[in-house]
Amino acid sequence: MTFPPALDVDWGHLAPALTLLVTAAVGLLLALYQRDSRLTAGTVLLGLTGAFVLNLSLFMSGSAGGASFGLRYLADVPALALNFVIIVGTALAVLVSYDQLERLDMDHPEYYPLMVLSALGAMVMAAAGDLITLLLGLEVLSLPVYVLSAWRPAARQSEEAGMKYFLLGAFGSAVLVYGAALLYGASGSFVYENVVAALAGGEAVDLATLGAALVLVGLSFKAALAPFHQWSPDVYTGAPTPVVTFMSVVVKVGAFAALVRLVSTVAPDVSPWLQGALAVAVAATLVVGNLAALLQRGVKRLLAYSAVAHAGYLGLAVLAPDHGGVEASVWYLTAYTLMNAGAFAVLSLVMDRNDQGDDIERFAGLGQTRPGLALALTVFLLSLGGIPPLAGFAGKVMVFSAAVEAGYLWLALLGIITSVVALVYYFRVVAAMYFRRPEYPAPTFRSTATEIAIAAALAGTVLLGLLPGWWHDAVRGAQAALGF
């Protein structure tokens, strides 16, 4: 019997992910023995803070680039930068959930550890250097979100959302697994670098092309790229709003992190045809997401289609990894996490105790009855629409510039046109809040934790827009220090 060679393990670079794993385990034990949701939430926030500090120390020390398990886990600059986004997105979702669990009759302390486990899966996907690690991260990310989507068993919409997400998610995972098997058959390895090296000779290109295409299709399900986006509006509408706050940002970060790494390493060496197919999918996503959002009467569903449209903008950066697309995607995901989580946090305070009532009419006169909420939602929507000097504007400039540099001028022009279309549906909500009289009683629910989340997201959205260079320069500088 022969044994595989010993695998290198860099425990230092695994520390942020291990901290989340320990946090989830402690949270589950607390949920089992204490049954106190607020204690579990506090413990989870403490664990997220610890993971943030450890990740910051790695990022600031310039020691990024550590690889573990034979290039299967890559704690490089993009992975560490995206860890910040994942941790912040999870913390915002925990704060939004803090007072909502009891109000929505879904108060079970296991809720928070499941959220942390899903965030751990997103971290693993961001650092995956081979297809097995990618699959492991995808399942750790997805399984808790399937459960969380159906966290309100008394609400039929929530059950349907969980079942639909599970079935379509399982289909996407199966396609990805089949694609990974074909890539292994063509190259003899699951590690990205070995796949590229094995295919350099030009053998088994057709098999590898089919495998890579199926892997991209599987990831497109998670990223909600057209035509694999159909689950997104229904699941966003049916799942509890605090859960949507989490899945709309952290799941998207994990999916796009994996897409960027795969497209920047494997896809170009397999077949240029895949780049063309991905460009068509990005164009379809921009058109479908923005046009469908125009037709929505519910703000939650409008934001769901808006999330599809933003997957298209992120796709522009994915197509240009060698022209600043990696930095642009990290920056855009940071801005998107803040402004989208903030918008759903406001929505969670406006909707009633049954998590219903998201029609635009419900927002009429909000500028008079709850001016603070109206102002915050206005800033988030304008930022999502790309209005300067907010974060969304700088993010779109970066992804459009990367696309033009990579030769996708037509896609950048399509992105600009659809951004103008997006302003129409965002301004419908803003106009209802400030230029129409209230048609319903003012929302009365208040939550200090949710208001802290909104304030943090608001500050980040404004500061990133006013000072767009510092985060971009930090990522680029750390990459340059490592010789990338």
Tab-separated table of C-alpha atoms in Angstrom:
chain	number	residue	atom	x	y	z
A	1	MET	CA	0.000	0.000	0.000
A	2	THR	CA	1.302	3.468	-0.879
A	3	PHE	CA	0.456	6.536	1.108
A	4	PRO	CA	0.049	10.030	-0.317
A	5	PRO	CA	2.811	12.520	0.523
A	6	ALA	CA	2.326	14.628	3.636
A	7	LEU	CA	0.280	17.726	2.903
A	8	ASP	CA	1.507	21.097	4.056
A	9	VAL	CA	-0.784	22.931	6.458
A	10	ASP	CA	-0.313	26.636	7.178
A	11	TRP	CA	-2.319	26.988	10.375
A	12	GLY	CA	-1.700	30.725	10.555
A	13	HIS	CA	-3.435	31.398	7.270
A	14	LEU	CA	-6.246	29.019	8.194
A	15	ALA	CA	-6.893	30.934	11.443
A	16	PRO	CA	-9.843	33.105	10.242
A	17	ALA	CA	-11.678	30.074	8.837
A	18	LEU	CA	-10.894	27.967	11.906
A	19	THR	CA	-12.217	30.764	14.125
A	20	LEU	CA	-15.535	30.636	12.287
A	21	LEU	CA	-15.587	26.844	12.663
A	22	VAL	CA	-15.009	27.098	16.426
A	23	THR	CA	-17.610	29.879	16.673
A	24	ALA	CA	-20.209	27.739	14.925
A	25	ALA	CA	-19.412	24.756	17.202
A	26	VAL	CA	-19.642	26.855	20.371
A	27	GLY	CA	-22.837	28.450	19.099
A	28	LEU	CA	-24.419	25.044	18.471
A	29	LEU	CA	-23.453	23.856	21.970
A	30	LEU	CA	-24.981	26.992	23.472
A	31	ALA	CA	-28.093	26.468	21.391
A	32	LEU	CA	-28.285	22.899	22.657
A	33	TYR	CA	-27.856	23.610	26.363
A	34	GLN	CA	-28.884	27.240	26.949
A	35	ARG	CA	-31.650	27.814	24.372
A	36	ASP	CA	-30.942	31.560	24.521
A	37	SER	CA	-30.911	33.201	21.092
A	38	ARG	CA	-29.493	36.480	22.324
A	39	LEU	CA	-26.591	34.743	24.104
A	40	THR	CA	-25.884	32.764	20.928
A	41	ALA	CA	-26.028	35.925	18.815
A	42	GLY	CA	-23.572	37.677	21.160
A	43	THR	CA	-21.198	34.710	21.027
A	44	VAL	CA	-21.379	34.635	17.248
A	45	LEU	CA	-20.636	38.372	17.021
A	46	LEU	CA	-17.633	37.855	19.338
A	47	GLY	CA	-16.369	35.047	17.096
A	48	LEU	CA	-16.827	37.156	13.978
A	49	THR	CA	-14.849	39.963	15.632
A	50	GLY	CA	-12.031	37.534	16.422
A	51	ALA	CA	-11.990	36.260	12.823
A	52	PHE	CA	-11.919	39.855	11.554
A	53	VAL	CA	-8.933	40.755	13.764
A	54	LEU	CA	-6.996	37.630	12.747
A	55	ASN	CA	-7.708	38.270	9.082
A	56	LEU	CA	-6.654	41.920	9.473
A	57	SER	CA	-3.360	40.890	11.072
A	58	LEU	CA	-2.627	38.566	8.135
A	59	PHE	CA	-3.590	41.223	5.595
A	60	MET	CA	-1.581	44.017	7.242
A	61	SER	CA	1.505	41.866	7.872
A	62	GLY	CA	1.948	41.255	4.150
A	63	SER	CA	2.086	37.534	4.792
A	64	ALA	CA	-0.779	36.698	2.457
A	65	GLY	CA	-0.123	34.014	-0.098
A	66	GLY	CA	0.034	31.059	2.228
A	67	ALA	CA	-1.087	27.798	0.683
A	68	SER	CA	-2.228	24.677	2.492
A	69	PHE	CA	-3.010	21.087	1.533
A	70	GLY	CA	-0.881	21.140	-1.605
A	71	LEU	CA	-2.274	24.315	-3.273
A	72	ARG	CA	-5.843	23.280	-2.420
A	73	TYR	CA	-6.431	26.183	-0.006
A	74	LEU	CA	-4.954	29.527	-1.117
A	75	ALA	CA	-4.969	32.315	1.482
A	76	ASP	CA	-3.821	34.915	-1.046
A	77	VAL	CA	-4.697	38.612	-1.213
A	78	PRO	CA	-8.108	38.281	-2.943
A	79	ALA	CA	-9.146	35.525	-0.516
A	80	LEU	CA	-8.144	37.542	2.566
A	81	ALA	CA	-9.807	40.677	1.171
A	82	LEU	CA	-13.031	38.760	0.525
A	83	ASN	CA	-12.864	37.319	4.050
A	84	PHE	CA	-13.445	40.875	5.303
A	85	VAL	CA	-16.530	41.177	3.104
A	86	ILE	CA	-17.897	37.807	4.257
A	87	ILE	CA	-17.363	38.600	7.953
A	88	VAL	CA	-18.919	42.070	7.672
A	89	GLY	CA	-21.880	40.761	5.662
A	90	THR	CA	-22.507	38.036	8.244
A	91	ALA	CA	-22.254	40.468	11.163
A	92	LEU	CA	-24.766	42.811	9.501
A	93	ALA	CA	-27.174	39.896	8.984
A	94	VAL	CA	-26.792	38.815	12.639
A	95	LEU	CA	-27.627	42.342	13.800
A	96	VAL	CA	-30.654	42.528	11.491
A	97	SER	CA	-31.860	39.167	12.851
A	98	TYR	CA	-31.274	39.987	16.522
A	99	ASP	CA	-34.748	41.392	17.304
A	100	GLN	CA	-36.520	39.879	14.328
A	101	LEU	CA	-36.395	36.207	15.315
A	102	GLU	CA	-38.916	36.589	18.128
A	103	ARG	CA	-41.047	39.073	16.180
A	104	LEU	CA	-41.314	36.725	13.192
A	105	ASP	CA	-41.911	33.660	15.373
A	106	MET	CA	-38.685	31.975	14.263
A	107	ASP	CA	-36.744	32.270	17.528
A	108	HIS	CA	-34.441	29.241	17.603
A	109	PRO	CA	-30.813	29.769	18.706
A	110	GLU	CA	-29.483	27.329	16.067
A	111	TYR	CA	-30.165	30.075	13.537
A	112	TYR	CA	-26.912	31.968	14.183
A	113	PRO	CA	-24.448	29.020	14.093
A	114	LEU	CA	-25.988	27.953	10.764
A	115	MET	CA	-25.304	31.429	9.429
A	116	VAL	CA	-21.673	31.212	10.561
A	117	LEU	CA	-21.255	27.772	8.968
A	118	SER	CA	-22.520	29.168	5.677
A	119	ALA	CA	-20.051	32.063	5.967
A	120	LEU	CA	-17.281	29.501	6.530
A	121	GLY	CA	-18.290	27.827	3.261
A	122	ALA	CA	-18.016	31.176	1.467
A	123	MET	CA	-14.495	31.610	2.890
A	124	VAL	CA	-13.482	28.149	1.678
A	125	MET	CA	-14.866	28.899	-1.808
A	126	ALA	CA	-12.890	32.165	-1.936
A	127	ALA	CA	-9.675	30.292	-1.082
A	128	ALA	CA	-10.314	27.124	-3.127
A	129	GLY	CA	-7.373	26.118	-5.288
A	130	ASP	CA	-8.898	22.885	-6.516
A	131	LEU	CA	-12.285	21.512	-7.474
A	132	ILE	CA	-12.714	19.305	-4.390
A	133	THR	CA	-12.155	22.242	-2.031
A	134	LEU	CA	-14.561	24.270	-4.158
A	135	LEU	CA	-17.249	21.588	-3.856
A	136	LEU	CA	-16.662	21.279	-0.113
A	137	GLY	CA	-17.027	25.028	0.320
A	138	LEU	CA	-20.106	25.133	-1.901
A	139	GLU	CA	-21.932	22.509	0.153
A	140	VAL	CA	-20.932	24.041	3.495
A	141	LEU	CA	-22.195	27.354	2.136
A	142	SER	CA	-25.434	26.006	0.682
A	143	LEU	CA	-26.833	23.470	3.153
A	144	PRO	CA	-27.357	25.954	6.035
A	145	VAL	CA	-28.972	28.461	3.649
A	146	TYR	CA	-31.454	25.818	2.428
A	147	VAL	CA	-32.521	25.370	6.048
A	148	LEU	CA	-32.551	29.088	6.841
A	149	SER	CA	-34.713	29.836	3.789
A	150	ALA	CA	-37.445	27.633	5.290
A	151	TRP	CA	-36.884	28.851	8.863
A	152	ARG	CA	-40.536	29.900	9.287
A	153	PRO	CA	-42.379	26.564	9.006
A	154	ALA	CA	-45.708	28.279	9.711
A	155	ALA	CA	-45.299	30.393	6.577
A	156	ARG	CA	-45.999	28.505	3.353
A	157	GLN	CA	-43.958	30.968	1.303
A	158	SER	CA	-40.924	30.224	3.464
A	159	GLU	CA	-41.365	26.461	3.048
A	160	GLU	CA	-41.704	26.852	-0.715
A	161	ALA	CA	-38.616	29.066	-0.825
A	162	GLY	CA	-36.576	26.492	1.087
A	163	MET	CA	-37.762	23.597	-1.064
A	164	LYS	CA	-37.223	25.469	-4.335
A	165	TYR	CA	-33.768	26.630	-3.298
A	166	PHE	CA	-32.822	23.120	-2.197
A	167	LEU	CA	-33.993	21.417	-5.406
A	168	LEU	CA	-32.435	23.933	-7.786
A	169	GLY	CA	-29.329	24.232	-5.649
A	170	ALA	CA	-28.899	20.460	-5.631
A	171	PHE	CA	-29.271	20.453	-9.414
A	172	GLY	CA	-26.596	23.149	-9.709
A	173	SER	CA	-24.258	21.196	-7.421
A	174	ALA	CA	-24.814	18.003	-9.418
A	175	VAL	CA	-23.913	19.791	-12.644
A	176	LEU	CA	-20.784	21.178	-10.996
A	177	VAL	CA	-19.761	17.732	-9.714
A	178	TYR	CA	-20.206	16.219	-13.178
A	179	GLY	CA	-18.117	19.003	-14.699
A	180	ALA	CA	-15.384	18.473	-12.106
A	181	ALA	CA	-15.330	14.758	-12.920
A	182	LEU	CA	-14.893	15.493	-16.620
A	183	LEU	CA	-12.076	17.945	-15.902
A	184	TYR	CA	-10.384	15.286	-13.793
A	185	GLY	CA	-10.807	12.791	-16.613
A	186	ALA	CA	-9.190	15.218	-19.049
A	187	SER	CA	-6.293	16.337	-16.853
A	188	GLY	CA	-5.837	13.722	-14.110
A	189	SER	CA	-6.001	16.323	-11.333
A	190	PHE	CA	-8.468	18.476	-9.423
A	191	VAL	CA	-5.891	21.187	-8.567
A	192	TYR	CA	-6.313	24.213	-10.831
A	193	GLU	CA	-2.586	24.639	-11.539
A	194	ASN	CA	-2.195	20.948	-12.364
A	195	VAL	CA	-5.244	21.065	-14.650
A	196	VAL	CA	-3.739	23.974	-16.583
A	197	ALA	CA	-0.351	22.249	-16.797
A	198	ALA	CA	-1.877	18.956	-17.929
A	199	LEU	CA	-3.913	20.625	-20.674
A	200	ALA	CA	-0.984	22.678	-21.970
A	201	GLY	CA	-0.179	19.908	-24.436
A	202	GLY	CA	-3.549	20.290	-26.136
A	203	GLU	CA	-4.826	16.795	-25.320
A	204	ALA	CA	-8.434	16.040	-24.307
A	205	VAL	CA	-9.407	19.644	-24.951
A	206	ASP	CA	-13.000	18.785	-25.902
A	207	LEU	CA	-13.559	16.813	-22.696
A	208	ALA	CA	-11.952	19.580	-20.635
A	209	THR	CA	-14.049	22.245	-22.369
A	210	LEU	CA	-17.261	20.375	-21.570
A	211	GLY	CA	-16.142	19.869	-17.971
A	212	ALA	CA	-15.183	23.518	-17.462
A	213	ALA	CA	-18.470	24.629	-19.057
A	214	LEU	CA	-20.482	22.480	-16.634
A	215	VAL	CA	-18.493	23.802	-13.663
A	216	LEU	CA	-19.260	27.357	-14.795
A	217	VAL	CA	-22.957	26.459	-15.150
A	218	GLY	CA	-22.997	25.077	-11.599
A	219	LEU	CA	-21.441	28.262	-10.215
A	220	SER	CA	-23.797	30.401	-12.337
A	221	PHE	CA	-26.723	28.910	-10.357
A	222	LYS	CA	-25.242	30.238	-7.122
A	223	ALA	CA	-24.259	33.571	-8.669
A	224	ALA	CA	-27.754	33.961	-10.237
A	225	LEU	CA	-26.418	34.577	-13.740
A	226	ALA	CA	-29.030	34.293	-16.509
A	227	PRO	CA	-30.502	31.941	-17.569
A	228	PHE	CA	-29.864	30.185	-14.221
A	229	HIS	CA	-31.305	32.980	-12.080
A	230	GLN	CA	-34.966	31.830	-11.917
A	231	TRP	CA	-34.740	30.625	-8.320
A	232	SER	CA	-33.539	33.970	-7.049
A	233	PRO	CA	-36.722	36.159	-7.119
A	234	ASP	CA	-38.966	33.410	-5.692
A	235	VAL	CA	-36.543	32.446	-2.917
A	236	TYR	CA	-35.828	36.065	-2.000
A	237	THR	CA	-39.576	36.748	-1.838
A	238	GLY	CA	-40.458	33.683	0.241
A	239	ALA	CA	-37.513	33.473	2.635
A	240	PRO	CA	-37.558	35.533	5.870
A	241	THR	CA	-36.141	39.005	5.234
A	242	PRO	CA	-33.238	38.663	7.761
A	243	VAL	CA	-32.195	35.468	5.942
A	244	VAL	CA	-32.378	37.264	2.587
A	245	THR	CA	-30.126	39.970	4.059
A	246	PHE	CA	-27.522	37.256	4.588
A	247	MET	CA	-27.937	35.211	1.418
A	248	SER	CA	-28.107	38.212	-0.909
A	249	VAL	CA	-24.571	39.198	0.041
A	250	VAL	CA	-22.569	36.286	1.517
A	251	VAL	CA	-23.771	33.625	-0.951
A	252	LYS	CA	-23.032	35.988	-3.827
A	253	VAL	CA	-19.533	36.696	-2.474
A	254	GLY	CA	-18.738	32.967	-2.308
A	255	ALA	CA	-20.058	32.281	-5.806
A	256	PHE	CA	-18.239	35.179	-7.465
A	257	ALA	CA	-15.017	34.517	-5.568
A	258	ALA	CA	-14.996	31.003	-7.029
A	259	LEU	CA	-15.924	32.283	-10.498
A	260	VAL	CA	-13.112	34.860	-10.534
A	261	ARG	CA	-10.495	32.302	-9.525
A	262	LEU	CA	-11.736	29.669	-11.973
A	263	VAL	CA	-12.016	32.057	-14.915
A	264	SER	CA	-8.636	33.622	-14.208
A	265	THR	CA	-6.798	30.286	-14.006
A	266	VAL	CA	-8.489	27.377	-15.744
A	267	ALA	CA	-11.019	28.650	-18.284
A	268	PRO	CA	-8.699	30.587	-20.678
A	269	ASP	CA	-6.340	27.605	-20.931
A	270	VAL	CA	-9.179	25.228	-21.706
A	271	SER	CA	-11.000	27.134	-24.424
A	272	PRO	CA	-11.500	30.806	-25.428
A	273	TRP	CA	-15.040	29.729	-26.349
A	274	LEU	CA	-15.933	29.651	-22.675
A	275	GLN	CA	-15.086	33.342	-22.316
A	276	GLY	CA	-17.511	34.126	-25.150
A	277	ALA	CA	-20.279	32.034	-23.603
A	278	LEU	CA	-19.762	33.741	-20.248
A	279	ALA	CA	-19.902	37.163	-21.940
A	280	VAL	CA	-23.287	36.276	-23.485
A	281	ALA	CA	-24.560	35.109	-20.071
A	282	VAL	CA	-23.406	38.378	-18.484
A	283	ALA	CA	-25.200	40.402	-21.189
A	284	ALA	CA	-28.410	38.400	-20.693
A	285	THR	CA	-28.145	38.891	-16.925
A	286	LEU	CA	-27.862	42.661	-17.291
A	287	VAL	CA	-30.902	42.846	-19.560
A	288	VAL	CA	-33.149	40.326	-17.773
A	289	GLY	CA	-32.399	41.564	-14.254
A	290	ASN	CA	-32.984	45.242	-14.978
A	291	LEU	CA	-36.030	44.859	-17.235
A	292	ALA	CA	-37.754	42.432	-14.842
A	293	ALA	CA	-37.117	44.770	-11.900
A	294	LEU	CA	-38.991	47.497	-13.799
A	295	LEU	CA	-42.188	45.420	-13.633
A	296	GLN	CA	-42.191	44.682	-9.888
A	297	ARG	CA	-44.638	46.173	-7.395
A	298	GLY	CA	-43.050	44.647	-4.308
A	299	VAL	CA	-39.785	46.186	-3.081
A	300	LYS	CA	-38.440	42.819	-1.887
A	301	ARG	CA	-38.920	41.261	-5.323
A	302	LEU	CA	-37.576	44.421	-6.945
A	303	LEU	CA	-34.391	44.065	-4.892
A	304	ALA	CA	-34.258	40.381	-5.885
A	305	TYR	CA	-34.165	41.250	-9.584
A	306	SER	CA	-31.802	44.092	-8.758
A	307	ALA	CA	-29.494	41.438	-7.242
A	308	VAL	CA	-29.652	39.548	-10.551
A	309	ALA	CA	-28.699	42.739	-12.395
A	310	HIS	CA	-25.756	43.311	-10.063
A	311	ALA	CA	-24.601	39.768	-10.783
A	312	GLY	CA	-24.276	41.004	-14.360
A	313	TYR	CA	-22.121	43.979	-13.304
A	314	LEU	CA	-19.923	41.634	-11.268
A	315	GLY	CA	-19.722	39.375	-14.314
A	316	LEU	CA	-18.017	42.213	-16.200
A	317	ALA	CA	-15.175	42.096	-13.675
A	318	VAL	CA	-14.995	38.294	-13.841
A	319	LEU	CA	-14.390	38.521	-17.597
A	320	ALA	CA	-11.353	40.781	-17.094
A	321	PRO	CA	-9.178	39.140	-14.420
A	322	ASP	CA	-5.908	40.249	-16.050
A	323	HIS	CA	-7.039	43.852	-16.518
A	324	GLY	CA	-7.880	44.848	-12.952
A	325	GLY	CA	-10.982	42.651	-12.822
A	326	VAL	CA	-9.906	40.863	-9.631
A	327	GLU	CA	-9.449	44.140	-7.722
A	328	ALA	CA	-12.667	45.513	-9.254
A	329	SER	CA	-14.658	42.436	-8.243
A	330	VAL	CA	-13.346	42.601	-4.648
A	331	TRP	CA	-14.205	46.302	-4.493
A	332	TYR	CA	-17.644	45.854	-6.033
A	333	LEU	CA	-18.505	42.968	-3.709
A	334	THR	CA	-17.511	45.158	-0.730
A	335	ALA	CA	-19.747	48.018	-1.861
A	336	TYR	CA	-22.574	45.683	-2.863
A	337	THR	CA	-22.530	43.968	0.539
A	338	LEU	CA	-22.892	47.264	2.384
A	339	MET	CA	-25.589	48.856	0.220
A	340	ASN	CA	-27.657	45.714	-0.374
A	341	ALA	CA	-27.560	44.515	3.253
A	342	GLY	CA	-28.486	48.051	4.300
A	343	ALA	CA	-31.475	48.129	1.945
A	344	PHE	CA	-32.797	44.778	3.238
A	345	ALA	CA	-32.211	45.930	6.831
A	346	VAL	CA	-34.482	48.930	6.221
A	347	LEU	CA	-36.998	46.654	4.523
A	348	SER	CA	-37.064	44.365	7.587
A	349	LEU	CA	-38.207	47.318	9.734
A	350	VAL	CA	-40.905	48.434	7.299
A	351	MET	CA	-42.529	45.015	6.760
A	352	ASP	CA	-45.129	43.821	9.251
A	353	ARG	CA	-44.804	41.090	11.900
A	354	ASN	CA	-45.789	38.463	9.315
A	355	ASP	CA	-42.887	39.578	7.096
A	356	GLN	CA	-45.416	40.877	4.586
A	357	GLY	CA	-46.265	44.312	3.217
A	358	ASP	CA	-43.454	45.239	0.860
A	359	ASP	CA	-45.589	46.888	-1.840
A	360	ILE	CA	-44.297	50.254	-2.978
A	361	GLU	CA	-47.511	51.782	-1.565
A	362	ARG	CA	-46.290	50.791	1.920
A	363	PHE	CA	-43.335	53.154	1.419
A	364	ALA	CA	-45.528	56.110	0.452
A	365	GLY	CA	-44.888	58.990	2.840
A	366	LEU	CA	-42.089	57.186	4.719
A	367	GLY	CA	-40.063	60.384	4.404
A	368	GLN	CA	-42.603	62.033	6.713
A	369	THR	CA	-43.375	59.199	9.112
A	370	ARG	CA	-39.881	57.632	9.498
A	371	PRO	CA	-37.458	60.175	7.952
A	372	GLY	CA	-34.361	58.370	9.204
A	373	LEU	CA	-35.330	55.091	7.535
A	374	ALA	CA	-36.346	56.916	4.355
A	375	LEU	CA	-33.014	58.742	4.173
A	376	ALA	CA	-31.031	55.541	4.704
A	377	LEU	CA	-33.027	53.624	2.070
A	378	THR	CA	-32.623	56.530	-0.355
A	379	VAL	CA	-28.841	56.433	0.031
A	380	PHE	CA	-28.733	52.645	-0.449
A	381	LEU	CA	-30.978	52.743	-3.539
A	382	LEU	CA	-29.086	55.645	-5.113
A	383	SER	CA	-25.834	53.797	-4.482
A	384	LEU	CA	-27.230	50.616	-6.040
A	385	GLY	CA	-28.239	52.778	-9.007
A	386	GLY	CA	-24.705	54.133	-9.361
A	387	ILE	CA	-25.272	57.763	-8.389
A	388	PRO	CA	-22.040	59.634	-7.409
A	389	PRO	CA	-20.400	60.088	-4.982
A	390	LEU	CA	-21.731	56.887	-3.381
A	391	ALA	CA	-20.001	53.484	-3.376
A	392	GLY	CA	-22.066	52.015	-6.209
A	393	PHE	CA	-20.826	54.680	-8.637
A	394	ALA	CA	-17.149	53.968	-7.974
A	395	GLY	CA	-17.793	50.230	-8.187
A	396	LYS	CA	-19.444	50.507	-11.579
A	397	VAL	CA	-16.642	52.740	-12.899
A	398	MET	CA	-14.120	50.074	-11.872
A	399	VAL	CA	-15.936	47.116	-13.447
A	400	PHE	CA	-16.719	49.052	-16.638
A	401	SER	CA	-13.070	50.151	-16.921
A	402	ALA	CA	-11.843	46.581	-16.439
A	403	ALA	CA	-14.277	45.340	-19.116
A	404	VAL	CA	-13.130	47.993	-21.615
A	405	GLU	CA	-9.459	47.182	-20.931
A	406	ALA	CA	-10.218	43.515	-21.616
A	407	GLY	CA	-11.864	44.338	-24.954
A	408	TYR	CA	-15.509	44.078	-23.864
A	409	LEU	CA	-16.508	47.607	-24.900
A	410	TRP	CA	-19.957	46.437	-26.015
A	411	LEU	CA	-20.620	44.870	-22.641
A	412	ALA	CA	-19.496	48.016	-20.818
A	413	LEU	CA	-21.874	50.097	-23.004
A	414	LEU	CA	-24.691	47.653	-22.251
A	415	GLY	CA	-23.876	47.959	-18.555
A	416	ILE	CA	-24.098	51.767	-18.744
A	417	ILE	CA	-27.436	51.629	-20.603
A	418	THR	CA	-28.943	49.156	-18.137
A	419	SER	CA	-27.661	51.280	-15.236
A	420	VAL	CA	-29.773	54.136	-16.587
A	421	VAL	CA	-32.767	51.776	-16.763
A	422	ALA	CA	-32.126	50.743	-13.153
A	423	LEU	CA	-32.455	54.343	-11.991
A	424	VAL	CA	-36.112	54.257	-13.051
A	425	TYR	CA	-37.119	51.511	-10.613
A	426	TYR	CA	-34.937	52.763	-7.787
A	427	PHE	CA	-36.393	56.285	-8.151
A	428	ARG	CA	-39.941	54.872	-8.063
A	429	VAL	CA	-39.348	53.847	-4.451
A	430	VAL	CA	-37.599	57.123	-3.561
A	431	ALA	CA	-40.401	59.159	-5.162
A	432	ALA	CA	-43.034	57.193	-3.221
A	433	MET	CA	-41.264	57.926	0.062
A	434	TYR	CA	-40.970	61.678	-0.492
A	435	PHE	CA	-43.641	62.753	-2.995
A	436	ARG	CA	-46.690	60.706	-1.990
A	437	ARG	CA	-48.912	60.854	1.028
A	438	PRO	CA	-48.907	57.928	3.466
A	439	GLU	CA	-51.431	55.254	2.485
A	440	TYR	CA	-50.733	52.951	5.457
A	441	PRO	CA	-49.921	53.584	9.126
A	442	ALA	CA	-46.249	54.306	9.769
A	443	PRO	CA	-44.143	51.228	10.631
A	444	THR	CA	-43.809	51.078	14.398
A	445	PHE	CA	-41.303	48.278	14.911
A	446	ARG	CA	-37.946	49.471	16.206
A	447	SER	CA	-34.750	47.528	16.767
A	448	THR	CA	-31.541	49.058	18.088
A	449	ALA	CA	-29.465	46.199	16.635
A	450	THR	CA	-30.968	46.662	13.167
A	451	GLU	CA	-30.480	50.413	13.386
A	452	ILE	CA	-26.800	49.843	14.258
A	453	ALA	CA	-26.505	47.623	11.164
A	454	ILE	CA	-28.150	50.294	9.018
A	455	ALA	CA	-25.873	53.013	10.409
A	456	ALA	CA	-22.765	50.899	9.791
A	457	ALA	CA	-23.826	50.042	6.234
A	458	LEU	CA	-24.712	53.683	5.589
A	459	ALA	CA	-21.329	54.930	6.835
A	460	GLY	CA	-19.508	52.338	4.732
A	461	THR	CA	-21.525	53.153	1.604
A	462	VAL	CA	-20.779	56.876	1.901
A	463	LEU	CA	-17.113	56.534	2.925
A	464	LEU	CA	-16.301	54.030	0.188
A	465	GLY	CA	-17.888	56.398	-2.327
A	466	LEU	CA	-16.029	59.462	-1.056
A	467	LEU	CA	-12.694	57.645	-0.666
A	468	PRO	CA	-12.793	54.923	-3.322
A	469	GLY	CA	-9.025	54.607	-3.664
A	470	TRP	CA	-7.975	53.353	-0.258
A	471	TRP	CA	-9.563	49.899	-0.392
A	472	HIS	CA	-8.608	49.384	-4.037
A	473	ASP	CA	-5.031	50.513	-3.326
A	474	ALA	CA	-4.862	48.269	-0.253
A	475	VAL	CA	-5.783	45.185	-2.297
A	476	ARG	CA	-3.528	46.122	-5.207
A	477	GLY	CA	-0.658	47.076	-2.874
A	478	ALA	CA	-0.848	43.789	-1.008
A	479	GLN	CA	-0.846	41.894	-4.305
A	480	ALA	CA	2.131	43.896	-5.587
A	481	ALA	CA	4.047	43.209	-2.361
A	482	LEU	CA	3.661	39.521	-3.071
A	483	GLY	CA	4.814	39.889	-6.663
A	484	PHE	CA	1.437	39.313	-8.334
